[in-house]
């Protein structure tokens, strides 16, 4: 992850998602992503463009997050009835105000998938849904033999790398 953080500092991109210690997603402006790709290639890091046409989980989504916060002021949200871990914090959400805050923060904060999975495993929460079981099994076998960097760009700016 240190190498990816260095790529971000040098390029102006941001970490959008940490799927595992070897699969990290970046987001940013088109020039920032282009620079990140250039740096990653110099470092011989494997790069995969997800081809996602939405810019979220980074500071560039702040204008949308502000609009969402205004909309949520007029929405009656109930507290979760089951344990729920927020993507942005990898912590449990227990109140309605935390749900609203999490929805807004989700747009501009990195997804802490790996931390969430580790927390659930440590607390012995089992996955009962078959698709989640497959995702869990995949998580621990992702790209164990090489470095991998997955990137996406804001909507309308996606290019194959």
mmCIF file of C-alpha atoms in Angstrom:
data_model
loop_
_atom_site.group_PDB
_atom_site.id
_atom_site.type_symbol
_atom_site.label_atom_id
_atom_site.label_comp_id
_atom_site.label_asym_id
_atom_site.label_seq_id
_atom_site.Cartn_x
_atom_site.Cartn_y
_atom_site.Cartn_z
ATOM 1 C CA UNK A 1 0.000 0.000 0.000
ATOM 2 C CA UNK A 2 2.945 2.361 0.587
ATOM 3 C CA UNK A 3 3.879 2.173 -3.096
ATOM 4 C CA UNK A 4 0.322 3.053 -4.117
ATOM 5 C CA UNK A 5 0.236 5.968 -1.667
ATOM 6 C CA UNK A 6 3.450 7.229 -3.261
ATOM 7 C CA UNK A 7 1.839 6.966 -6.718
ATOM 8 C CA UNK A 8 -1.095 8.987 -5.400
ATOM 9 C CA UNK A 9 1.139 11.707 -3.930
ATOM 10 C CA UNK A 10 3.073 12.039 -7.173
ATOM 11 C CA UNK A 11 0.044 11.928 -9.478
ATOM 12 C CA UNK A 12 -2.701 13.709 -7.561
ATOM 13 C CA UNK A 13 -4.902 10.605 -7.644
ATOM 14 C CA UNK A 14 -6.499 9.089 -4.533
ATOM 15 C CA UNK A 15 -7.062 5.615 -3.134
ATOM 16 C CA UNK A 16 -10.743 4.850 -3.702
ATOM 17 C CA UNK A 17 -10.933 1.248 -2.530
ATOM 18 C CA UNK A 18 -8.728 -1.198 -0.677
ATOM 19 C CA UNK A 19 -9.940 -4.661 -1.701
ATOM 20 C CA UNK A 20 -6.874 -6.459 -0.391
ATOM 21 C CA UNK A 21 -3.244 -5.665 0.310
ATOM 22 C CA UNK A 22 -2.571 -6.402 -3.370
ATOM 23 C CA UNK A 23 -5.637 -4.921 -5.046
ATOM 24 C CA UNK A 24 -6.149 -1.206 -4.586
ATOM 25 C CA UNK A 25 -8.405 1.008 -6.682
ATOM 26 C CA UNK A 26 -7.466 4.590 -7.559
ATOM 27 C CA UNK A 27 -9.699 7.483 -8.597
ATOM 28 C CA UNK A 28 -9.016 11.008 -9.744
ATOM 29 C CA UNK A 29 -9.171 13.442 -12.591
ATOM 30 C CA UNK A 30 -8.194 12.301 -16.055
ATOM 31 C CA UNK A 31 -4.718 13.941 -15.831
ATOM 32 C CA UNK A 32 -4.136 12.502 -12.337
ATOM 33 C CA UNK A 33 -5.053 8.994 -13.460
ATOM 34 C CA UNK A 34 -2.895 9.317 -16.588
ATOM 35 C CA UNK A 35 0.059 10.302 -14.373
ATOM 36 C CA UNK A 36 -0.695 7.431 -11.962
ATOM 37 C CA UNK A 37 -0.692 4.978 -14.874
ATOM 38 C CA UNK A 38 2.637 6.349 -16.087
ATOM 39 C CA UNK A 39 4.220 6.046 -12.636
ATOM 40 C CA UNK A 40 2.756 2.570 -12.068
ATOM 41 C CA UNK A 41 4.169 1.358 -15.374
ATOM 42 C CA UNK A 42 7.606 2.706 -14.413
ATOM 43 C CA UNK A 43 7.335 0.734 -11.164
ATOM 44 C CA UNK A 44 6.223 -2.352 -13.126
ATOM 45 C CA UNK A 45 2.932 -2.492 -11.256
ATOM 46 C CA UNK A 46 0.117 -4.347 -12.976
ATOM 47 C CA UNK A 47 -2.683 -1.966 -13.972
ATOM 48 C CA UNK A 48 -6.289 -2.849 -14.766
ATOM 49 C CA UNK A 49 -8.864 -0.266 -15.843
ATOM 50 C CA UNK A 50 -12.213 -1.204 -14.336
ATOM 51 C CA UNK A 51 -14.048 0.775 -16.987
ATOM 52 C CA UNK A 52 -16.359 2.276 -14.372
ATOM 53 C CA UNK A 53 -17.907 5.539 -15.518
ATOM 54 C CA UNK A 54 -18.580 7.055 -12.108
ATOM 55 C CA UNK A 55 -16.227 9.103 -10.021
ATOM 56 C CA UNK A 56 -16.846 8.232 -6.400
ATOM 57 C CA UNK A 57 -14.878 7.415 -3.277
ATOM 58 C CA UNK A 58 -12.600 10.441 -3.796
ATOM 59 C CA UNK A 59 -12.631 14.184 -3.150
ATOM 60 C CA UNK A 60 -13.835 14.939 -6.688
ATOM 61 C CA UNK A 61 -17.290 13.709 -5.659
ATOM 62 C CA UNK A 62 -17.646 16.424 -2.981
ATOM 63 C CA UNK A 63 -20.197 18.507 -4.942
ATOM 64 C CA UNK A 64 -22.476 15.459 -5.258
ATOM 65 C CA UNK A 65 -21.959 14.601 -1.587
ATOM 66 C CA UNK A 66 -23.069 18.105 -0.568
ATOM 67 C CA UNK A 67 -26.238 17.767 -2.659
ATOM 68 C CA UNK A 68 -26.955 14.356 -1.168
ATOM 69 C CA UNK A 69 -26.566 15.744 2.352
ATOM 70 C CA UNK A 70 -29.169 18.416 1.582
ATOM 71 C CA UNK A 71 -31.595 15.836 0.215
ATOM 72 C CA UNK A 72 -31.088 13.547 3.215
ATOM 73 C CA UNK A 73 -32.075 16.367 5.575
ATOM 74 C CA UNK A 74 -35.645 15.777 4.334
ATOM 75 C CA UNK A 75 -35.572 11.977 4.456
ATOM 76 C CA UNK A 76 -36.735 9.961 7.449
ATOM 77 C CA UNK A 77 -34.058 7.315 7.946
ATOM 78 C CA UNK A 78 -34.414 4.577 10.549
ATOM 79 C CA UNK A 79 -31.523 3.008 12.466
ATOM 80 C CA UNK A 80 -30.268 -0.318 11.073
ATOM 81 C CA UNK A 81 -32.001 -3.443 12.392
ATOM 82 C CA UNK A 82 -28.999 -5.703 11.724
ATOM 83 C CA UNK A 83 -25.245 -5.131 12.231
ATOM 84 C CA UNK A 84 -24.019 -2.802 9.513
ATOM 85 C CA UNK A 85 -20.430 -1.746 8.847
ATOM 86 C CA UNK A 86 -19.882 1.473 6.912
ATOM 87 C CA UNK A 87 -17.570 1.399 3.879
ATOM 88 C CA UNK A 88 -15.946 4.716 4.713
ATOM 89 C CA UNK A 89 -15.031 3.961 8.322
ATOM 90 C CA UNK A 90 -15.104 0.165 8.691
ATOM 91 C CA UNK A 91 -17.059 0.804 11.894
ATOM 92 C CA UNK A 92 -20.559 -0.198 12.919
ATOM 93 C CA UNK A 93 -23.447 2.165 12.266
ATOM 94 C CA UNK A 94 -26.210 2.076 14.862
ATOM 95 C CA UNK A 95 -28.148 5.340 14.525
ATOM 96 C CA UNK A 96 -30.176 7.043 11.795
ATOM 97 C CA UNK A 97 -27.839 10.037 11.785
ATOM 98 C CA UNK A 98 -24.875 7.697 11.269
ATOM 99 C CA UNK A 99 -26.666 6.135 8.283
ATOM 100 C CA UNK A 100 -27.127 9.565 6.671
ATOM 101 C CA UNK A 101 -23.540 10.581 7.424
ATOM 102 C CA UNK A 102 -22.268 7.289 6.017
ATOM 103 C CA UNK A 103 -24.196 7.707 2.767
ATOM 104 C CA UNK A 104 -22.665 11.145 2.266
ATOM 105 C CA UNK A 105 -19.146 10.120 3.316
ATOM 106 C CA UNK A 106 -19.326 7.066 1.070
ATOM 107 C CA UNK A 107 -19.126 9.315 -1.986
ATOM 108 C CA UNK A 108 -15.837 10.953 -1.002
ATOM 109 C CA UNK A 109 -14.121 8.383 1.210
ATOM 110 C CA UNK A 110 -12.208 5.274 0.267
ATOM 111 C CA UNK A 111 -13.956 1.940 0.621
ATOM 112 C CA UNK A 112 -12.279 -0.039 3.369
ATOM 113 C CA UNK A 113 -13.362 -3.470 2.153
ATOM 114 C CA UNK A 114 -10.356 -5.322 3.518
ATOM 115 C CA UNK A 115 -10.736 -3.743 6.979
ATOM 116 C CA UNK A 116 -14.448 -4.571 6.941
ATOM 117 C CA UNK A 117 -13.835 -8.218 6.092
ATOM 118 C CA UNK A 118 -11.113 -8.530 8.716
ATOM 119 C CA UNK A 119 -13.431 -6.991 11.320
ATOM 120 C CA UNK A 120 -16.221 -9.428 10.442
ATOM 121 C CA UNK A 121 -13.881 -12.409 10.560
ATOM 122 C CA UNK A 122 -12.422 -11.299 13.878
ATOM 123 C CA UNK A 123 -15.912 -10.964 15.306
ATOM 124 C CA UNK A 124 -16.939 -14.322 13.820
ATOM 125 C CA UNK A 125 -19.744 -12.940 11.720
ATOM 126 C CA UNK A 126 -20.468 -15.582 9.118
ATOM 127 C CA UNK A 127 -21.544 -14.949 5.551
ATOM 128 C CA UNK A 128 -24.730 -16.884 4.904
ATOM 129 C CA UNK A 129 -25.423 -15.577 1.400
ATOM 130 C CA UNK A 130 -23.677 -17.732 -1.277
ATOM 131 C CA UNK A 131 -22.528 -14.722 -3.404
ATOM 132 C CA UNK A 132 -20.882 -13.226 -0.319
ATOM 133 C CA UNK A 133 -19.245 -16.534 0.474
ATOM 134 C CA UNK A 134 -17.728 -16.574 -3.018
ATOM 135 C CA UNK A 135 -16.540 -12.952 -2.611
ATOM 136 C CA UNK A 136 -14.922 -13.849 0.715
ATOM 137 C CA UNK A 137 -13.116 -16.832 -0.808
ATOM 138 C CA UNK A 138 -11.939 -14.708 -3.736
ATOM 139 C CA UNK A 139 -10.680 -11.935 -1.472
ATOM 140 C CA UNK A 140 -8.001 -14.106 0.053
ATOM 141 C CA UNK A 141 -6.732 -15.485 -3.245
ATOM 142 C CA UNK A 142 -6.523 -12.234 -5.229
ATOM 143 C CA UNK A 143 -3.255 -11.673 -7.058
ATOM 144 C CA UNK A 144 -0.912 -13.237 -4.550
ATOM 145 C CA UNK A 145 1.991 -13.530 -6.998
ATOM 146 C CA UNK A 146 2.233 -9.992 -8.415
ATOM 147 C CA UNK A 147 1.491 -6.369 -7.671
ATOM 148 C CA UNK A 148 -1.795 -5.090 -9.028
ATOM 149 C CA UNK A 149 -3.288 -1.628 -9.290
ATOM 150 C CA UNK A 150 -6.853 -1.185 -10.485
ATOM 151 C CA UNK A 151 -8.008 2.231 -11.587
ATOM 152 C CA UNK A 152 -11.136 4.068 -12.629
ATOM 153 C CA UNK A 153 -11.883 7.629 -13.602
ATOM 154 C CA UNK A 154 -14.764 10.097 -13.210
ATOM 155 C CA UNK A 155 -17.816 9.647 -15.411
ATOM 156 C CA UNK A 156 -17.239 10.507 -19.047
ATOM 157 C CA UNK A 157 -13.490 10.135 -18.701
ATOM 158 C CA UNK A 158 -12.975 6.376 -18.700
ATOM 159 C CA UNK A 159 -10.276 5.043 -21.000
ATOM 160 C CA UNK A 160 -8.777 1.583 -21.343
ATOM 161 C CA UNK A 161 -5.218 1.404 -20.085
#
